[in-house]
Coordinates of N, CA and C in Angstrom, one line a residue:
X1 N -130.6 88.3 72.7 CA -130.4 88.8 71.3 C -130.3 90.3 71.3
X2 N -131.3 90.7 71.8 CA -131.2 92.6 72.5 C -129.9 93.1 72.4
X3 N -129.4 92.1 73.9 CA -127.9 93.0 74.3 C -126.9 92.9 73.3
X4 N -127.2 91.4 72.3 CA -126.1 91.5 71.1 C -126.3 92.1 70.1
X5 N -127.4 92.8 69.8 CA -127.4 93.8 68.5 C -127.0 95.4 69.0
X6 N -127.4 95.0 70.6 CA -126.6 96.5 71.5 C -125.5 96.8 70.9
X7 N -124.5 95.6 71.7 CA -123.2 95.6 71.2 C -122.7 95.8 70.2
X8 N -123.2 95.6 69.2 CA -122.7 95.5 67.5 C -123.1 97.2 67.4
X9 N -124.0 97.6 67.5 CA -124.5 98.7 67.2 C -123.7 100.0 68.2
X10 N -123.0 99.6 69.0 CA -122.4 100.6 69.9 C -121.3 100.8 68.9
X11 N -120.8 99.6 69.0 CA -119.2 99.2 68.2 C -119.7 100.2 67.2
X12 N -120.5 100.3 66.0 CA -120.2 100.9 64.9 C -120.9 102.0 65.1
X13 N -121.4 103.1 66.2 CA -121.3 103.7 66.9 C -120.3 105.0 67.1
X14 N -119.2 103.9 67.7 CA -117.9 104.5 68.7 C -117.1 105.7 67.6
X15 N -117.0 106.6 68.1 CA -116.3 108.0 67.6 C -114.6 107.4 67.5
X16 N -114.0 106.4 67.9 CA -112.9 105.8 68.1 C -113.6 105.0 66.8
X17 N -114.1 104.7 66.1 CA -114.1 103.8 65.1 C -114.1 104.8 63.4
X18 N -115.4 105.6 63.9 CA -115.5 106.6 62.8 C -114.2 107.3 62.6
X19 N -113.5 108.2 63.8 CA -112.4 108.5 63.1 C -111.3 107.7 62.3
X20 N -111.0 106.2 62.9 CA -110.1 105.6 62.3 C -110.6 105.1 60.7
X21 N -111.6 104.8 59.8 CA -112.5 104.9 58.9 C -112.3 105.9 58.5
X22 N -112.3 107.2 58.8 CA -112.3 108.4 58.1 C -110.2 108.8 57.9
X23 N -109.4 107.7 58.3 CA -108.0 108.3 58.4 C -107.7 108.7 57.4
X24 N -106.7 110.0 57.0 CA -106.5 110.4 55.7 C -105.6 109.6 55.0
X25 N -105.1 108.6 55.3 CA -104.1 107.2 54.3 C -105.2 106.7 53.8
X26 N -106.2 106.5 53.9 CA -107.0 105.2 53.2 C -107.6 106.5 52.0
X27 N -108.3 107.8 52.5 CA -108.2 108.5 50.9 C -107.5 108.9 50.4
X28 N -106.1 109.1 50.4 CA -105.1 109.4 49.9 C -104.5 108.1 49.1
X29 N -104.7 107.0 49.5 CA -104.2 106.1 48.5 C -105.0 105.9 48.0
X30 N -106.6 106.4 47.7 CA -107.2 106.0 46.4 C -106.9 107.0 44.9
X31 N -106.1 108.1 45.4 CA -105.2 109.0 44.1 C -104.0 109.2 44.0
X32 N -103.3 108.7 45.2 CA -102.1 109.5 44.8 C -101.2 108.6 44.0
X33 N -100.6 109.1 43.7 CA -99.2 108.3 42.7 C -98.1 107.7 43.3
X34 N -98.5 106.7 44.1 CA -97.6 106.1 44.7 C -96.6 105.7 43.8
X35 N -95.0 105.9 44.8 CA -94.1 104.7 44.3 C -93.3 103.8 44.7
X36 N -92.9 102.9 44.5 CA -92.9 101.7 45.2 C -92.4 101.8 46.1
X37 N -91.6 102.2 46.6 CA -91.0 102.2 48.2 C -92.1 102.8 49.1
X38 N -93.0 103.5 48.2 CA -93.9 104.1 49.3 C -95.0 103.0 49.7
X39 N -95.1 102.3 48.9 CA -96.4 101.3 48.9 C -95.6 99.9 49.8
X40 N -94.2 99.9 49.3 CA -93.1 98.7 50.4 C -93.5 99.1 51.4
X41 N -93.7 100.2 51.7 CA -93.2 100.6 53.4 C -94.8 99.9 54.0
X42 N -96.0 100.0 53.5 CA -97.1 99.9 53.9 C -97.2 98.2 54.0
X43 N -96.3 97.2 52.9 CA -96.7 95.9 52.8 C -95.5 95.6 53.4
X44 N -94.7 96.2 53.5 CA -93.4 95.6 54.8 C -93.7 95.2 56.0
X45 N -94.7 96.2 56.5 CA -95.3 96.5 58.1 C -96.2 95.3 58.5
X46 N -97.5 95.6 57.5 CA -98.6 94.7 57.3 C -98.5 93.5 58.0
X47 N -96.7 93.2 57.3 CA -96.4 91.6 57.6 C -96.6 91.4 58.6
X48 N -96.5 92.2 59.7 CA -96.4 92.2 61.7 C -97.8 91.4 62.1
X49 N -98.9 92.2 61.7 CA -99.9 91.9 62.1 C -100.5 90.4 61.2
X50 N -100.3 90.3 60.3 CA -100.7 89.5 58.9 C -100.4 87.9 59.9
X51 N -98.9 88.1 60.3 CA -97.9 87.0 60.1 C -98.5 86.6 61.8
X52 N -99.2 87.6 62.7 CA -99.3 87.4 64.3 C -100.9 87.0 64.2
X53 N -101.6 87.0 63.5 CA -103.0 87.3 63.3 C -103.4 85.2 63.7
X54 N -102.7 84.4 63.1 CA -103.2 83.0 63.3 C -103.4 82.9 64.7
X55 N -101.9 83.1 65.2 CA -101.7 83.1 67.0 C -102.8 83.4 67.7
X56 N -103.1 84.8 67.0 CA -104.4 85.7 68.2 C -105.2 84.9 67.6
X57 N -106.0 84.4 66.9 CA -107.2 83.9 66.8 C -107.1 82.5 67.6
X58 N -105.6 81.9 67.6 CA -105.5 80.5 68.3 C -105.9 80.5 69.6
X59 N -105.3 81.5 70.4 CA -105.7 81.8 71.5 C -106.7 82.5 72.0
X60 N -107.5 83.1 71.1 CA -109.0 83.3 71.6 C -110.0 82.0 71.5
X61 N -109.4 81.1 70.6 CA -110.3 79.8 71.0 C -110.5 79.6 72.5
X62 N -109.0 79.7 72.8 CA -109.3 78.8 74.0 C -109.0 79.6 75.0
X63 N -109.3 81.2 74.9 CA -110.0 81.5 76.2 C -111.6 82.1 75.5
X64 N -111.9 81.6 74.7 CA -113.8 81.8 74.6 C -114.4 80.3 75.5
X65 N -115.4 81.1 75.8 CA -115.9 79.7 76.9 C -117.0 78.7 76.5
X66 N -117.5 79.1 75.0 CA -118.3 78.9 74.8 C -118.1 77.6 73.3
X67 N -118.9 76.9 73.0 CA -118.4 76.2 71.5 C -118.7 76.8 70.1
X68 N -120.0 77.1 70.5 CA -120.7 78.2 69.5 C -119.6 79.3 69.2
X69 N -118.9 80.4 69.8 CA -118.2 81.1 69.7 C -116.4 80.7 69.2
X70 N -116.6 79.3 69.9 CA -115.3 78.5 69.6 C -115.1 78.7 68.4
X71 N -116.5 77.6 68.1 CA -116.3 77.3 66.4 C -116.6 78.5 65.3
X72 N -117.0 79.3 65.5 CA -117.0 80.9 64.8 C -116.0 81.2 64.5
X73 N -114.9 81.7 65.5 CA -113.8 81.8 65.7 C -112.5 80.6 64.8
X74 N -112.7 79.6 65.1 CA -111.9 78.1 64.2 C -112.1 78.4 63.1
X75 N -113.6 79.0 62.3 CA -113.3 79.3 61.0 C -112.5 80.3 60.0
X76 N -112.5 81.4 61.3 CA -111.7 82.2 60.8 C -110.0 81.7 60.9
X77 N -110.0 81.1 61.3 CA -108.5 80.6 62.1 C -108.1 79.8 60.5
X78 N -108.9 78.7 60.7 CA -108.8 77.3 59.1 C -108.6 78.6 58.1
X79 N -109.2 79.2 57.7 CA -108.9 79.8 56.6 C -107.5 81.0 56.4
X80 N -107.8 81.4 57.8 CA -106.5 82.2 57.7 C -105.0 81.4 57.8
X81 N -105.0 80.0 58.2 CA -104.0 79.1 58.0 C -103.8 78.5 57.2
X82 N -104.8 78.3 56.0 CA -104.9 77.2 54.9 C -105.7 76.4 54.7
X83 N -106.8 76.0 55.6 CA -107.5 74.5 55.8 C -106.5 73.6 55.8
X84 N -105.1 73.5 56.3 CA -104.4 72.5 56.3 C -103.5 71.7 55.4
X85 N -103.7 73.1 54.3 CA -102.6 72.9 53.3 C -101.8 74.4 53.2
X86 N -100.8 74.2 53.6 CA -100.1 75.3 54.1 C -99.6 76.5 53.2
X87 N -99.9 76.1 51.9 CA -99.6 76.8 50.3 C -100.4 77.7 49.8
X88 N -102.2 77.7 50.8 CA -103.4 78.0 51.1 C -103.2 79.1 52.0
X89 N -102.5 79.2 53.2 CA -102.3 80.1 54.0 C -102.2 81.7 54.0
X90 N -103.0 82.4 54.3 CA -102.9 84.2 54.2 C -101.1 84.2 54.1
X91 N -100.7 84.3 54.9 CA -99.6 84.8 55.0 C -98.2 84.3 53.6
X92 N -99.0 82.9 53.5 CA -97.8 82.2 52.5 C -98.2 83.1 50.9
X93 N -99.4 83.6 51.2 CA -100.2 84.1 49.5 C -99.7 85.3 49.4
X94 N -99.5 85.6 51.0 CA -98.9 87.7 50.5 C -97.8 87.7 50.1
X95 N -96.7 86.5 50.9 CA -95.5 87.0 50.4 C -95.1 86.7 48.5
X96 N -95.8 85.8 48.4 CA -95.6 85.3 47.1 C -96.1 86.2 46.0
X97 N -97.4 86.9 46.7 CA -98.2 87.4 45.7 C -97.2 88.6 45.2
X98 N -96.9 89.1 46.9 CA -96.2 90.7 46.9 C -94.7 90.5 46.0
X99 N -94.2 89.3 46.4 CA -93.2 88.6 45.0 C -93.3 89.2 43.1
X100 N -94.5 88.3 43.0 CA -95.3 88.3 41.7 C -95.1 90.4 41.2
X101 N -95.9 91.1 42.0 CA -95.5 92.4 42.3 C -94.4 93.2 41.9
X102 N -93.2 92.3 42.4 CA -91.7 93.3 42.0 C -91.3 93.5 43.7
X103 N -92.1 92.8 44.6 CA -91.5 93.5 45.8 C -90.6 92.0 46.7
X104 N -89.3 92.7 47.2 CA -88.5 91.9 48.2 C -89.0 90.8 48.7
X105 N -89.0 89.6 48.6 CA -89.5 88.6 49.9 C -88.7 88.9 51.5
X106 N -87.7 89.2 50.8 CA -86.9 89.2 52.5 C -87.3 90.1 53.2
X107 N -87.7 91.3 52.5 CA -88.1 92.7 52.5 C -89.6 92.5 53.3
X108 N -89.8 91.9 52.6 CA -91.4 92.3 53.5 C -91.5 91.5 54.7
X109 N -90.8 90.3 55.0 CA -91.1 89.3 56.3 C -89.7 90.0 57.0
X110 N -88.5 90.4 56.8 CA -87.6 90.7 57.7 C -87.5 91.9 57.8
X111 N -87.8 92.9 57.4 CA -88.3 94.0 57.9 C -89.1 94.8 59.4
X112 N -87.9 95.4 60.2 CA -87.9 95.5 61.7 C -89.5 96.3 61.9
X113 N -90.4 96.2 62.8 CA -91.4 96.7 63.0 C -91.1 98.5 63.4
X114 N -92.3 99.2 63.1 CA -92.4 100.4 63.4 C -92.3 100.3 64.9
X115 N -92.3 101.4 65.7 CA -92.8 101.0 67.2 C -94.7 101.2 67.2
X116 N -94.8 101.8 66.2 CA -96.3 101.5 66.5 C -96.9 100.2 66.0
X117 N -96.2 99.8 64.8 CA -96.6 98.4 64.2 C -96.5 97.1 65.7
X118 N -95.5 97.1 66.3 CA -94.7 96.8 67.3 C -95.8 96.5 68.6
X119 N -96.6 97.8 68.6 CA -97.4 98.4 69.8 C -99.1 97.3 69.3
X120 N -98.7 97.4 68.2 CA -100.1 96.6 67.5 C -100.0 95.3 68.0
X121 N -99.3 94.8 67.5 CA -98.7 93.3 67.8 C -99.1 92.8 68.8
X122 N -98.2 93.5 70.1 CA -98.3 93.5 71.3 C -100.0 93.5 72.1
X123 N -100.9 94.7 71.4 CA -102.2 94.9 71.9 C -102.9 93.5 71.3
X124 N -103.1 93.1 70.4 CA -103.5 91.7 69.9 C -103.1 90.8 70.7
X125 N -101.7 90.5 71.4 CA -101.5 89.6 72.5 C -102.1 89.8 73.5
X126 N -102.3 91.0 74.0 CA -102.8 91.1 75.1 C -104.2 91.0 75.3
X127 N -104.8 91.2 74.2 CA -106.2 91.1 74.2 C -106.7 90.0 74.1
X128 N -105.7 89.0 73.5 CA -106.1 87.4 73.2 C -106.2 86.3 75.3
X129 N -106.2 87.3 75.8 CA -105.6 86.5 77.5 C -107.0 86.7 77.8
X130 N -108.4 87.1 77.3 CA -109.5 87.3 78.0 C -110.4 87.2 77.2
X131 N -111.5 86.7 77.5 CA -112.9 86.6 76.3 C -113.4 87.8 75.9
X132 N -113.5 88.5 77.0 CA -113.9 90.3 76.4 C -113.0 91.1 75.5
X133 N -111.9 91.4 75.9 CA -111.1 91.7 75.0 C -110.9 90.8 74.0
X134 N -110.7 89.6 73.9 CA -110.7 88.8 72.6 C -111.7 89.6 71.6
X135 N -113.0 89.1 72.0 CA -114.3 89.5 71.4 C -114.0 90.9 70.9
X136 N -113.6 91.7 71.7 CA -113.9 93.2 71.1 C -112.8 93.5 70.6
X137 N -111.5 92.9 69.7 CA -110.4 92.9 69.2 C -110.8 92.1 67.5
X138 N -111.5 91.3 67.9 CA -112.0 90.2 66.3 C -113.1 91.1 66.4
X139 N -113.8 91.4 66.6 CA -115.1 92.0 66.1 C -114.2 93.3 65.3
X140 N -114.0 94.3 66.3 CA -113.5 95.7 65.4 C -112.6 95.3 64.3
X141 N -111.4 94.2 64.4 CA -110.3 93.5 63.0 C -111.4 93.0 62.0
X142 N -112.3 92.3 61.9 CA -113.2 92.1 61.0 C -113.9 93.2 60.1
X143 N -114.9 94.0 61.3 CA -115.2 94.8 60.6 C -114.6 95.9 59.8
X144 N -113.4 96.3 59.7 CA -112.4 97.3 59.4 C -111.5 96.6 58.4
X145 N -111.5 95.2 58.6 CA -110.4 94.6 57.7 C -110.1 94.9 56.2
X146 N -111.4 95.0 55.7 CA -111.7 95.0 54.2 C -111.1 96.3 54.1
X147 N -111.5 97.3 54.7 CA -111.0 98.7 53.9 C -109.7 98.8 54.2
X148 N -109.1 97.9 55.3 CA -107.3 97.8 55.2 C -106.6 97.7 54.4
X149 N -107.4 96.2 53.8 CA -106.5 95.1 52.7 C -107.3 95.8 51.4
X150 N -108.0 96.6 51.3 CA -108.7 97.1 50.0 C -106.8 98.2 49.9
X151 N -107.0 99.0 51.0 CA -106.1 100.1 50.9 C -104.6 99.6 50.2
X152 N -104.3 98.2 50.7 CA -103.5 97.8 50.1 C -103.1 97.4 48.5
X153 N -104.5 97.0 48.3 CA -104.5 96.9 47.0 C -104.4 97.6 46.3
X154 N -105.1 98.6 46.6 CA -104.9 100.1 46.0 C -103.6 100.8 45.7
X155 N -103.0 100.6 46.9 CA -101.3 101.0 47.0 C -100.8 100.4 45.9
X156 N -101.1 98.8 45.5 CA -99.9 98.3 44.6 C -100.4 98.7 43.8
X157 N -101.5 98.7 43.3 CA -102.0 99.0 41.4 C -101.6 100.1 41.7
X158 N -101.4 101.5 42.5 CA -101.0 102.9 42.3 C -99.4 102.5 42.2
X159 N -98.5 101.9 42.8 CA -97.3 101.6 42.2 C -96.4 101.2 41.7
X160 N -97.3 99.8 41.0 CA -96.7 98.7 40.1 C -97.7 98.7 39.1
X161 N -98.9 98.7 39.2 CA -99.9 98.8 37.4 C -100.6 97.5 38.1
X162 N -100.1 96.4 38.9 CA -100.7 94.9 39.0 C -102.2 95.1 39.6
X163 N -103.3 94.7 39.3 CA -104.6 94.8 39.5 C -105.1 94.0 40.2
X164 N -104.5 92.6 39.6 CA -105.0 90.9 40.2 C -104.4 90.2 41.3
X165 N -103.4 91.0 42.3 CA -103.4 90.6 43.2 C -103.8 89.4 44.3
X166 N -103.3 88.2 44.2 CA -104.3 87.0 44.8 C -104.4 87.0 46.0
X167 N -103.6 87.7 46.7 CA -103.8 88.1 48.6 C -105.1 88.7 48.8
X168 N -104.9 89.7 47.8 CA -106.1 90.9 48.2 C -107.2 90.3 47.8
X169 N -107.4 89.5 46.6 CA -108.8 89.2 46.0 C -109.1 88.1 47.0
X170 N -108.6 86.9 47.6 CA -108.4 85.9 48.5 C -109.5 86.6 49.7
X171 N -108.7 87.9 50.0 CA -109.1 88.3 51.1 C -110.3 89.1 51.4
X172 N -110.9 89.5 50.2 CA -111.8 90.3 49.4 C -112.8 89.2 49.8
X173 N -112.6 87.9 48.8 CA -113.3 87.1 49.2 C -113.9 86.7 50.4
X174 N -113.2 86.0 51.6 CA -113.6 85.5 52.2 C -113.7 86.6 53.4
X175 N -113.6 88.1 53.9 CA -114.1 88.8 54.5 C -115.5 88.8 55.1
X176 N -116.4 88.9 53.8 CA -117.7 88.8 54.6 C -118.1 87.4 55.4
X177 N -117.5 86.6 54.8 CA -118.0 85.1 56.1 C -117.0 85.3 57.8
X178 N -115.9 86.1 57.4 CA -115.0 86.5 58.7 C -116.1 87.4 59.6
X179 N -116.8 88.2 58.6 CA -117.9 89.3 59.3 C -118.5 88.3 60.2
X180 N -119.2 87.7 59.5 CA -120.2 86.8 59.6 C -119.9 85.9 61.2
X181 N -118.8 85.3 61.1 CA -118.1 84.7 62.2 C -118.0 85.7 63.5
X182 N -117.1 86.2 63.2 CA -117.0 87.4 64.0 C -118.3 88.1 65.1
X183 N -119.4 87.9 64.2 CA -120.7 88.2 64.7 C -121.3 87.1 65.7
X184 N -121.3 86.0 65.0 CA -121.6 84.6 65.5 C -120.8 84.6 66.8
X185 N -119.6 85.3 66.8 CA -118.8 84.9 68.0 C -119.6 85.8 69.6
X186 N -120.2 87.0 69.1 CA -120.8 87.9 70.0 C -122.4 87.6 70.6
X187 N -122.6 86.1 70.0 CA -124.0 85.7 70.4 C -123.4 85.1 71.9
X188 N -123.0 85.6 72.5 CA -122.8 85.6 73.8 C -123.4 86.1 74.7
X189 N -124.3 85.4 76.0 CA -124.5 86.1 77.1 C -124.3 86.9 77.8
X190 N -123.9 88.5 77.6 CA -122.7 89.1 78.1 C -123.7 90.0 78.9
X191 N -122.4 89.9 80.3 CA -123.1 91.3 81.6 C -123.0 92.6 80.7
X192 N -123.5 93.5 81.3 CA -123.3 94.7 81.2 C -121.7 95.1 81.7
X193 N -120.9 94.5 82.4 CA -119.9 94.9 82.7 C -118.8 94.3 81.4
X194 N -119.5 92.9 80.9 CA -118.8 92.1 80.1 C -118.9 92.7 79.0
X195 N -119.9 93.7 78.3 CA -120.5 94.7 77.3 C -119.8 96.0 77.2
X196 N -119.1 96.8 78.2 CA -118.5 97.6 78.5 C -117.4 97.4 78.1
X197 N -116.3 96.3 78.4 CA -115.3 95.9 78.3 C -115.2 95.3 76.5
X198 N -115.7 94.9 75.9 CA -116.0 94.3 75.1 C -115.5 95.6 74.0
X199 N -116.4 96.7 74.4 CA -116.3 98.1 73.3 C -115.3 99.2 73.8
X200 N -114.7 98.9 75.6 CA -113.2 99.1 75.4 C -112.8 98.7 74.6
X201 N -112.2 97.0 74.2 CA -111.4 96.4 73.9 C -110.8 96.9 72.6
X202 N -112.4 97.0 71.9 CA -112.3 97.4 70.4 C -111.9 99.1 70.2
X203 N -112.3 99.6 71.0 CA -111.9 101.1 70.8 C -110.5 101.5 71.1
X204 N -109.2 100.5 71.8 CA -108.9 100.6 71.9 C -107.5 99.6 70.9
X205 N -108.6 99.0 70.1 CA -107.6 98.0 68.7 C -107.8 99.2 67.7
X206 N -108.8 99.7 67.5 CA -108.5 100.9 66.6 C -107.9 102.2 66.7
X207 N -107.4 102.5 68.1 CA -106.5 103.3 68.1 C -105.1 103.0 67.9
X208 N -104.7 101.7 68.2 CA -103.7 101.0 67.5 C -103.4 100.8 66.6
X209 N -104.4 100.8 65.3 CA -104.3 100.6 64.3 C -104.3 102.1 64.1
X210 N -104.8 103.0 64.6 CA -104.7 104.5 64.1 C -103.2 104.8 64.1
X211 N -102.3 104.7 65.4 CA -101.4 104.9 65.4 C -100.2 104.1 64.5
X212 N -100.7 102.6 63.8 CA -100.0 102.4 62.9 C -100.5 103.1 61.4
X213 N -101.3 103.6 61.3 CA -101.2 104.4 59.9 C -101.0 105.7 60.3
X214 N -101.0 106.3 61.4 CA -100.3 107.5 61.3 C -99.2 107.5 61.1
X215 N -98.6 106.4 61.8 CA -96.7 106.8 61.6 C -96.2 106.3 59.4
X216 N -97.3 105.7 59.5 CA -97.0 105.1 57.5 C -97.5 106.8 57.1
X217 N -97.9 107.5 57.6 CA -97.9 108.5 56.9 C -97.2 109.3 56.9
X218 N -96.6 109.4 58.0 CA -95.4 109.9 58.8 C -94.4 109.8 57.9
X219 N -93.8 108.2 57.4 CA -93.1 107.8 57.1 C -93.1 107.6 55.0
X220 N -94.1 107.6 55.0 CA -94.5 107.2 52.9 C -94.6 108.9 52.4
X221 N -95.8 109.6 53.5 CA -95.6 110.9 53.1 C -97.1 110.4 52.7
X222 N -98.3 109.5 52.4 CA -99.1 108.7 51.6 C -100.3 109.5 53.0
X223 N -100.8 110.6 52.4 CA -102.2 111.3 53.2 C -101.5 112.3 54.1
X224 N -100.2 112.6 54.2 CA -100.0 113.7 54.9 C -100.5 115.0 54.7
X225 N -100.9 115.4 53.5 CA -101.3 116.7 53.3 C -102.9 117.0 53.8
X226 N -103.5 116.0 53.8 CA -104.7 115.6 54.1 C -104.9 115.4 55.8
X227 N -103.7 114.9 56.3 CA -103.6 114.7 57.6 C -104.2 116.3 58.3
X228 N -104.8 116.2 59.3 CA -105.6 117.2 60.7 C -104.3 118.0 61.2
X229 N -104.4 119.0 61.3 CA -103.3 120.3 62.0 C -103.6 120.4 63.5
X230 N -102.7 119.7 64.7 CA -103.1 120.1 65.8 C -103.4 120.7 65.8

């Protein structure tokens, strides 16, 4: 139990975690006056990871070795799929919701990836081929998720007026039991070498995710002024 409250406590810790938490997009969309193409560009992208997110958790089932961690893991999975009714599913609620919104369906699921969105994608695959990186990829996506999908929310009420959003409140909801899971999954016996790798894994999903909100800033213009001057 020691080495797993190590772990957790490194993780929120890591200078690679606080900077990505402190990015200047997440305070910048709590004022600025977004307008809608600027807030598209943010739920266009999203779709990449949103729509790839079942896969990675499918395949960290079954490279975690353990059942305990299996089933931690499965719950985030059921929920993020539906429980088996497919109308239930994360991904089927954004597009509809972001519908409800004023925004493109086609728009937001066919819309070509950034190369950093792209680079995301890819790091989530790669990380799903090993228990360590699995682990330290769902731990750091969990704990950061909420202020993602909060940022989101935020974006549409700044540029549509809509408040009740059912993706975001869905997701609002069921976050802290994903925490919760996510945690459960790190009740793992882990070496010190398996401990190491673990807080690579994650330091290195939040630079991924750094690099996909820097280029949204890049690109919306949403915290540029705020953005750090080499």
């Amino acid at each position: 139990m020691t080495a797993t409250v190590s772990v957790e406590e490194r993780l929120a810790e890591s200078p690679v975690y606080r900077a990505f938490v402190a990015h200047p997009f997440f305070a910048a969309v709590d004022s600025a006056e977004l307008k809608k193409e600027q807030a598209a560009l943010l739920i266009e992208q999203w779709w990449h990871p949103l729509h790839y997110f079942p896969t990675f958790l499918a395949r960290c089932v079954a490279v975690l070795p353990d059942i305990a961690a299996k089933s931690a893991i499965s719950r985030i999975l059921a929920q993020e799929a539906g429980g088996g009714v497919v109308s239930r599913a994360h991904e089927v609620i954004y597009v509809r919701s972001m519908e409800k919104c004023g925004f493109d369906a086609d728009r937001v699921t066919g819309t070509a990836p950034y190369e950093e969105t792209a680079a995301l994608v890819a790091g989530y695959e790669a990380a799903s081929a090993r228990q360590e990186t699995a682990l330290g990829f769902i731990f750091a996506t969990e704990t950061t998720d909420l202020l993602m999908v909060s940022s989101i929310g935020k974006a549409i009420e700044q540029a549509t007026g809509v408040t009740d959003n059912k993706w975001v409140t869905i997701h609002v909801a069921q976050e802290p039991d994903h925490v919760d899971q996510a945690k459960a999954a790190l009740l793992s016996d882990l070496t010190a070498e398996q401990e190491r790798v673990v807080l690579e894994a994650a330091d290195e999903m939040w630079r991924l995710w750094t690099g996909f909100f820097d280029r949204l800033v890049v690109a919306s213009g949403v915290g540029a002024m705020t953005a750090p001057v080499d």
